[in-house]
mmCIF file of C-alpha atoms in Angstrom:
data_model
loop_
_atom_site.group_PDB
_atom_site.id
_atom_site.type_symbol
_atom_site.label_atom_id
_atom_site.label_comp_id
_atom_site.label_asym_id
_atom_site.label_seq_id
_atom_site.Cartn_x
_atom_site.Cartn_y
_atom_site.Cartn_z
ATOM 1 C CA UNK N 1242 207.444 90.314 -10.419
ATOM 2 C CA UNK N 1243 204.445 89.928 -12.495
ATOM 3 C CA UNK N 1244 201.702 92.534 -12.690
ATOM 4 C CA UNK N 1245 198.742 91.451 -11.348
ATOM 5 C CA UNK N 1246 195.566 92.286 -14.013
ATOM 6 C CA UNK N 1247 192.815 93.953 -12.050
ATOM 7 C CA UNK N 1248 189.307 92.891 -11.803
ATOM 8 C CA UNK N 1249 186.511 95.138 -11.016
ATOM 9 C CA UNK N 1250 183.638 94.031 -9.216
ATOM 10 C CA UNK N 1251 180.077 95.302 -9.660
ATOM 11 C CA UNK N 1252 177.734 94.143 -7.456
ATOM 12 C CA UNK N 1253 174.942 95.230 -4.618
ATOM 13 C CA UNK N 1254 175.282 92.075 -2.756
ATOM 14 C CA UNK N 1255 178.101 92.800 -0.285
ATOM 15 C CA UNK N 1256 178.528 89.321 0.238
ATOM 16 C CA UNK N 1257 178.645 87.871 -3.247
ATOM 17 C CA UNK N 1258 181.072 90.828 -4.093
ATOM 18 C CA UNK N 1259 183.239 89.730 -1.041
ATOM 19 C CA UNK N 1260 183.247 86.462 -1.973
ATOM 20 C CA UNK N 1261 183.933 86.954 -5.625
ATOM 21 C CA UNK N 1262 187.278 88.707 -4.411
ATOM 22 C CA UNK N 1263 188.369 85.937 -2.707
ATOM 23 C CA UNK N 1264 188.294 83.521 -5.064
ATOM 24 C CA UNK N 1265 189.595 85.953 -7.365
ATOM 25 C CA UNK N 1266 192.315 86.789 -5.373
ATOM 26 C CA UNK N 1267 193.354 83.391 -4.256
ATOM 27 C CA UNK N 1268 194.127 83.411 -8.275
ATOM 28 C CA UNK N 1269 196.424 86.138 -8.122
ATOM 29 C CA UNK N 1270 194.319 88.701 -9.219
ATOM 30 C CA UNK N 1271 193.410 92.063 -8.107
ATOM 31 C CA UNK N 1272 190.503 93.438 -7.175
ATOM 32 C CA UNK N 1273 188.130 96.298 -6.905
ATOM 33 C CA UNK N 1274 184.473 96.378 -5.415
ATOM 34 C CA UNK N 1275 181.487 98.757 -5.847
ATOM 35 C CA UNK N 1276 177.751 98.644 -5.114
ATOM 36 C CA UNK N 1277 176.197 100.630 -7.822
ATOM 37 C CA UNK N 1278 176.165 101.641 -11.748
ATOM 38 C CA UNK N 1279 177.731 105.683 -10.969
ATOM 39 C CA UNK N 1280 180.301 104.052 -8.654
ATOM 40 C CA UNK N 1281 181.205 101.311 -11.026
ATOM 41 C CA UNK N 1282 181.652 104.156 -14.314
ATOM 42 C CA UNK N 1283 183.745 106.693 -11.740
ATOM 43 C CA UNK N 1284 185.984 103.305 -10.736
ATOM 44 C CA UNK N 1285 186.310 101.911 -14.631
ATOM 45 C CA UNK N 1286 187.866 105.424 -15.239
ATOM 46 C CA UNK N 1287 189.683 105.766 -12.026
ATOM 47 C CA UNK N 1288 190.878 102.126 -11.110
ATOM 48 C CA UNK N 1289 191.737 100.731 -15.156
ATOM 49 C CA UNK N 1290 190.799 97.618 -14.859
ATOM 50 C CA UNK N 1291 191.736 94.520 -16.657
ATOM 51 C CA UNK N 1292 188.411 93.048 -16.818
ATOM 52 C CA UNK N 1293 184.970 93.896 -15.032
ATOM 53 C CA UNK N 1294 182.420 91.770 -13.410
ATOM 54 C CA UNK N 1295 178.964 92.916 -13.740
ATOM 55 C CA UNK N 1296 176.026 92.803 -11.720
ATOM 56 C CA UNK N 1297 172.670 93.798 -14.062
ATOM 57 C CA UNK N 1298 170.215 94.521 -11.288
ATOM 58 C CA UNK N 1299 172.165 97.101 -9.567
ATOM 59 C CA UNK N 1300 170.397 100.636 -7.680
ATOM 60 C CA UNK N 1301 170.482 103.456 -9.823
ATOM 61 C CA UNK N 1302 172.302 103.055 -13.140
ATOM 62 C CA UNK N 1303 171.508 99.575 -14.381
ATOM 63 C CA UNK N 1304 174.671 96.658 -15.222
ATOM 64 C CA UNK N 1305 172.908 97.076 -18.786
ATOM 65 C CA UNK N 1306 172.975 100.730 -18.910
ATOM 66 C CA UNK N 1307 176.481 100.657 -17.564
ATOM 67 C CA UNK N 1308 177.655 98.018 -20.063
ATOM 68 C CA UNK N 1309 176.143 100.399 -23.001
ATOM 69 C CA UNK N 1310 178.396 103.553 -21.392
ATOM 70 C CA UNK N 1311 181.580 101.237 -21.108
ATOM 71 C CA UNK N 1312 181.347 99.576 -24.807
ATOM 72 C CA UNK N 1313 180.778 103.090 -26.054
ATOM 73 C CA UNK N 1314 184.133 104.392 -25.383
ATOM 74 C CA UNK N 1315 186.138 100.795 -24.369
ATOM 75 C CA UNK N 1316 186.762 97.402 -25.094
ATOM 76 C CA UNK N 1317 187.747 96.190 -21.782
ATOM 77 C CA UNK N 1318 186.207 92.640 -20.988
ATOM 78 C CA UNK N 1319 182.427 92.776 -19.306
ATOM 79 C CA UNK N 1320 181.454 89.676 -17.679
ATOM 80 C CA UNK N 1321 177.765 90.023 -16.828
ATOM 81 C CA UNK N 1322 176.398 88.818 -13.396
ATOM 82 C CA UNK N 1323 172.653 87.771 -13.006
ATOM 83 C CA UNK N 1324 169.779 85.355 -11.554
ATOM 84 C CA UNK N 1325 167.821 86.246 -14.665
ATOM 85 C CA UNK N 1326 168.436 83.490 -17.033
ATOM 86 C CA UNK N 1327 165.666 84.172 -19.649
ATOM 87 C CA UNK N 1328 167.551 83.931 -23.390
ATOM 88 C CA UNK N 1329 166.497 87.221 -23.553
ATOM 89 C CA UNK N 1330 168.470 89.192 -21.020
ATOM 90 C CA UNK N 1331 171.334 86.840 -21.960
ATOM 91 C CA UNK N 1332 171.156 88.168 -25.826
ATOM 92 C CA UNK N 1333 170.331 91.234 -24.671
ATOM 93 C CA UNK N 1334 173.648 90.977 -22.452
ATOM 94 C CA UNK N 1335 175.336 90.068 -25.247
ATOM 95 C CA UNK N 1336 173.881 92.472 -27.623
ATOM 96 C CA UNK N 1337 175.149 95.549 -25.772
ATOM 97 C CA UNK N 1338 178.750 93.933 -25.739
ATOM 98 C CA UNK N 1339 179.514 91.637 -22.836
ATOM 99 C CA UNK N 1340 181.524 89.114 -23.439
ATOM 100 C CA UNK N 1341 180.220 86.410 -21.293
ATOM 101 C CA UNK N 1342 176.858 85.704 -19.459
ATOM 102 C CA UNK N 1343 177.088 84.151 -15.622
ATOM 103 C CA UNK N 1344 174.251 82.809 -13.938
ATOM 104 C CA UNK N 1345 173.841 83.074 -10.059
ATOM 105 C CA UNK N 1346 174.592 81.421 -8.106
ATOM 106 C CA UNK N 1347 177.547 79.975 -9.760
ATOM 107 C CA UNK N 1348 180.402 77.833 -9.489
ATOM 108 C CA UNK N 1349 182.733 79.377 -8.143
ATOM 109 C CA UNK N 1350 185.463 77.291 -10.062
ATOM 110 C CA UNK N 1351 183.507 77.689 -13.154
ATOM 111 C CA UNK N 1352 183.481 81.539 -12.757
ATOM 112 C CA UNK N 1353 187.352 81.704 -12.242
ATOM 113 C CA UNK N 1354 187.184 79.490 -15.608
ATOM 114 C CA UNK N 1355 185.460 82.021 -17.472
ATOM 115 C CA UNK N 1356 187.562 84.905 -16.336
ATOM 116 C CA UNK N 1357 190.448 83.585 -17.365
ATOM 117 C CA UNK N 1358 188.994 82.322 -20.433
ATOM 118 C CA UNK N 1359 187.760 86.007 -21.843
ATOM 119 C CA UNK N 1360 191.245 87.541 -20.621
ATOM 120 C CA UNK N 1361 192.761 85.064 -22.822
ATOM 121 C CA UNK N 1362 191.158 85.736 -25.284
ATOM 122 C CA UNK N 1363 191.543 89.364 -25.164
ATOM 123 C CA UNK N 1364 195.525 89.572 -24.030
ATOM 124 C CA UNK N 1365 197.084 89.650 -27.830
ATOM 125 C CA UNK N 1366 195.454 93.186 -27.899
ATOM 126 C CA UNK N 1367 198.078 94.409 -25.465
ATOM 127 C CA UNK N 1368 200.830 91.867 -26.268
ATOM 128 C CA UNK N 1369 200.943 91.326 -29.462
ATOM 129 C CA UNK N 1370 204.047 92.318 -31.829
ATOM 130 C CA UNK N 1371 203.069 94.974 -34.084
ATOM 131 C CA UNK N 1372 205.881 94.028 -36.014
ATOM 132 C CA UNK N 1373 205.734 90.408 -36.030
ATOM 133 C CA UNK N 1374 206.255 88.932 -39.701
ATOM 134 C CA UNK N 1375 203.795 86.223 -39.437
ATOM 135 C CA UNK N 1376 201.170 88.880 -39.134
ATOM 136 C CA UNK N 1377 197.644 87.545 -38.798
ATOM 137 C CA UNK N 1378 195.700 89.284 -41.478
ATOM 138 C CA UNK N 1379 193.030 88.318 -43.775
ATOM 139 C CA UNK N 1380 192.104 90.954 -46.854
ATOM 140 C CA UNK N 1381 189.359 90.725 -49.526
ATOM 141 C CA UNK N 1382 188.221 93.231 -51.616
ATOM 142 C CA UNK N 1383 186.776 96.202 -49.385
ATOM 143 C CA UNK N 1384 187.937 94.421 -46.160
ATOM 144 C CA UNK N 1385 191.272 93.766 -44.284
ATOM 145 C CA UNK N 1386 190.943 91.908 -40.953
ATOM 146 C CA UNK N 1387 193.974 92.039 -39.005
ATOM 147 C CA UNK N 1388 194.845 90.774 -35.873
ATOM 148 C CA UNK N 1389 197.918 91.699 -35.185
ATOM 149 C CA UNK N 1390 197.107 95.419 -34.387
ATOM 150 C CA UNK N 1391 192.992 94.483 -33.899
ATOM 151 C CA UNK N 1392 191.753 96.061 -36.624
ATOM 152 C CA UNK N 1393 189.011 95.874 -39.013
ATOM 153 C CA UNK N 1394 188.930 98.309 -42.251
ATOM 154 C CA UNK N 1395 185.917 98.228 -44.128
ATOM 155 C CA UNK N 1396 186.556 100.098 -47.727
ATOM 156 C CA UNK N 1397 189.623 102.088 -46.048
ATOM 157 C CA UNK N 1398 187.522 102.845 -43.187
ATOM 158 C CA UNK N 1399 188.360 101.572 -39.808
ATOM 159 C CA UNK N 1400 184.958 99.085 -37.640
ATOM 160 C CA UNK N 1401 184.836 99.162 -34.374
ATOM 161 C CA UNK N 1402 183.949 95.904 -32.604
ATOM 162 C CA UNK N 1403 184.455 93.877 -29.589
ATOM 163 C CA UNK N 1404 187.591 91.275 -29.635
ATOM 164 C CA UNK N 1405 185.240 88.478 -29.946
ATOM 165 C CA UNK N 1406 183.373 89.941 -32.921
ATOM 166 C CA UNK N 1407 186.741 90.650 -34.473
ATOM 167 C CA UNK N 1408 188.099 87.033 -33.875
ATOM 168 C CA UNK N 1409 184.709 85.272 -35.311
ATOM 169 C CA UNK N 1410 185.188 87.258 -38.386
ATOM 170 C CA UNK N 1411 188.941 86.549 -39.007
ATOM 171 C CA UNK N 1412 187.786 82.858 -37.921
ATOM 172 C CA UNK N 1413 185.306 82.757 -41.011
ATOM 173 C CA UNK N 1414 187.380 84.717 -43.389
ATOM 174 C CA UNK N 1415 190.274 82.805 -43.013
ATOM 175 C CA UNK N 1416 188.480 79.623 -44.126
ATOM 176 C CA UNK N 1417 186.428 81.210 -47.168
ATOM 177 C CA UNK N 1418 183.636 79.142 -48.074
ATOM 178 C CA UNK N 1419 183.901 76.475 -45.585
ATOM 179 C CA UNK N 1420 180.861 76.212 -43.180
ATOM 180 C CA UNK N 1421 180.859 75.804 -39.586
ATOM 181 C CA UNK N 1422 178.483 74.557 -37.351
ATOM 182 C CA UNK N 1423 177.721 76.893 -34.521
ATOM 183 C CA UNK N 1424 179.447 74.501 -32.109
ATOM 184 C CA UNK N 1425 182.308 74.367 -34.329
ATOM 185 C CA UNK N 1426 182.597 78.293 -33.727
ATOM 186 C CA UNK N 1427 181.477 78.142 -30.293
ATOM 187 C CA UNK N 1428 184.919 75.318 -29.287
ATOM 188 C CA UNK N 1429 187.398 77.698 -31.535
ATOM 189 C CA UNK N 1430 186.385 81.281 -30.499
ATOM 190 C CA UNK N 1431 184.921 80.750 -27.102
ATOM 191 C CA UNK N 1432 186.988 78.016 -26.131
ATOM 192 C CA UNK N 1433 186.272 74.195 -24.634
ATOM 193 C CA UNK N 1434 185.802 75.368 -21.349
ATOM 194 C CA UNK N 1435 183.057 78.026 -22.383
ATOM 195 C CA UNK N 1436 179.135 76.707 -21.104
ATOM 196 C CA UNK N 1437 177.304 78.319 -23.025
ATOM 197 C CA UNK N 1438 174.077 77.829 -26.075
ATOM 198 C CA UNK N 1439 175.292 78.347 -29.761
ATOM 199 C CA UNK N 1440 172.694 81.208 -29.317
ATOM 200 C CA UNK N 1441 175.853 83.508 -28.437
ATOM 201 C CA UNK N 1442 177.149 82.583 -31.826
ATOM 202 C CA UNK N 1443 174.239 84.166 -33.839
ATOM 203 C CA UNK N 1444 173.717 86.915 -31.545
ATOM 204 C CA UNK N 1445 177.848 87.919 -32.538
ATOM 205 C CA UNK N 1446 176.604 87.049 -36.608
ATOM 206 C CA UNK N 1447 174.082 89.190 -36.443
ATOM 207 C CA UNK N 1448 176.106 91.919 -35.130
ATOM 208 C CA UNK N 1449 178.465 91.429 -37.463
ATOM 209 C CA UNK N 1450 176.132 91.962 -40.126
ATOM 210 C CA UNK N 1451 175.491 95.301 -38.398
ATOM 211 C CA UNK N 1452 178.738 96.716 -39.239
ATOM 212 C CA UNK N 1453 179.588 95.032 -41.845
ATOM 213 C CA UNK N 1454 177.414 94.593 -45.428
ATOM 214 C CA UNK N 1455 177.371 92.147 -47.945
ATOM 215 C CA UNK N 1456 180.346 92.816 -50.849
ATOM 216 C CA UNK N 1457 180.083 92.206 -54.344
ATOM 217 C CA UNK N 1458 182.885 89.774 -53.583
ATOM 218 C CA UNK N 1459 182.240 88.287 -50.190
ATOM 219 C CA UNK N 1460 179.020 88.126 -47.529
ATOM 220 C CA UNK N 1461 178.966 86.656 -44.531
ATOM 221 C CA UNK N 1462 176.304 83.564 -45.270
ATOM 222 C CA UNK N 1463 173.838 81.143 -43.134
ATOM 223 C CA UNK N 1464 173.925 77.881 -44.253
ATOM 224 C CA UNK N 1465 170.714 76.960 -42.825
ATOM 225 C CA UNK N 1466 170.231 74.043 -40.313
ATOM 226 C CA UNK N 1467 174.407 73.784 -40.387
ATOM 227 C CA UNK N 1468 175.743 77.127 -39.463
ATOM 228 C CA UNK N 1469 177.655 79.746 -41.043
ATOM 229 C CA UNK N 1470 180.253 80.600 -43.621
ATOM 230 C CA UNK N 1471 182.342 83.315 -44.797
ATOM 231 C CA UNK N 1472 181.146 83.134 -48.813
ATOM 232 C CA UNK N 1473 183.679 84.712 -51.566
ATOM 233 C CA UNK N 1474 182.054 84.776 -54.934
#
């Protein structure tokens, strides 16, 4: 029998919480509820989940400032939950590590869409074949981006960043000094189904850019008006 991946819920709104579950569920998933930022950092550490849905106006402890506490020490997938739909608490969302931005009130199809969507995208972290032979790894000078084993090694020393982060790059690098429109990166690292602006895409660039500097031999590079491009000199 399958093991179900669990879902954590994080939400004041007993009602949207309940109702979240039951769509959830009614996918075969499992679920976990809380009403406020301390419960939902005592459940992430007690319950393991899979994936975590999270409210950002929550009593006490903020979604944000629980999304900053998570990302510090895990990678697990944060889908943010919110009626604010200014671009900036969507990049700021995004900025502290979330993975996806939901607006209420929501579809709830289009919700179950995303969730499966990020969990997709973050599965070959735990499934993946470290020994595999058709390893996917990309190596410059100074960098090796490997996602076989999710790793990113920055002259021998090892970046931390988000799955998504980690994809766009090996996206770019694997394609050196071909340039792709922010929708183009949007449709392979988000995915079709994925409604979103191509401001996510330059909100994970300039991240990127964060951790990683420009080389002698290689920069990430804007191509303005068009997008972006992984440049080797």
């Amino acid at each position: 029998m399958a093991i179900k991946q669990k879902i954590l819920i994080v939400d004041d709104d007993e009602n949207i919480a309940e109702l979240i579950s039951l769509y959830l569920m009614k996918e075969c998933f499992e679920t976990k509820i809380v009403h406020d930022g301390e419960a939902a950092l005592v459940a992430f550490n007690t319950y393991q989940p899979d994936m975590i849905l999270l409210d950002l106006m929550l009593p006490g402890i903020d979604g944000y400032q629980v999304c900053r506490e998570i990302r510090s020490r895990s990678q697990t997938p944060i889908i943010m939950l919110s009626a604010k739909g200014e671009v900036f608490d969507k990049v700021l969302g995004l900025e502290l590590g979330a993975d996806d931005y939901i607006m209420k009130p929501f579809d709830s199809k289009e919700m179950v869409a995303r969730v499966k969507a990020v969990l997709r995208r973050y599965r070959p972290i735990h499934t993946e074949e470290p020994d595999k032979k058709d390893s996917k790894c990309v190596e410059y000078p100074g960098i090796s981006i490997n996602l076989t084993n999710y790793t990113v090694l920055v002259d021998g020393r090892n970046i931390e960043m988000p799955p998504k982060e980690m994809e766009l790059l090996f996206f770019l690098a694997s394609s050196p000094n071909q340039v792709f429109t922010r929708d183009q990166l949007l449709d392979n690292i988000w995915g079709y189904e994925y409604v979103g602006d191509t401001r996510t895409v330059d909100v994970h660039i300039k991240r990127l850019r964060e951790k990683i500097r420009d080389h002698a031999s290689w920069r990430l590079a804007t191509v303005w008006g068009i997008g972006y491009k992984f440049e080797v000199k």
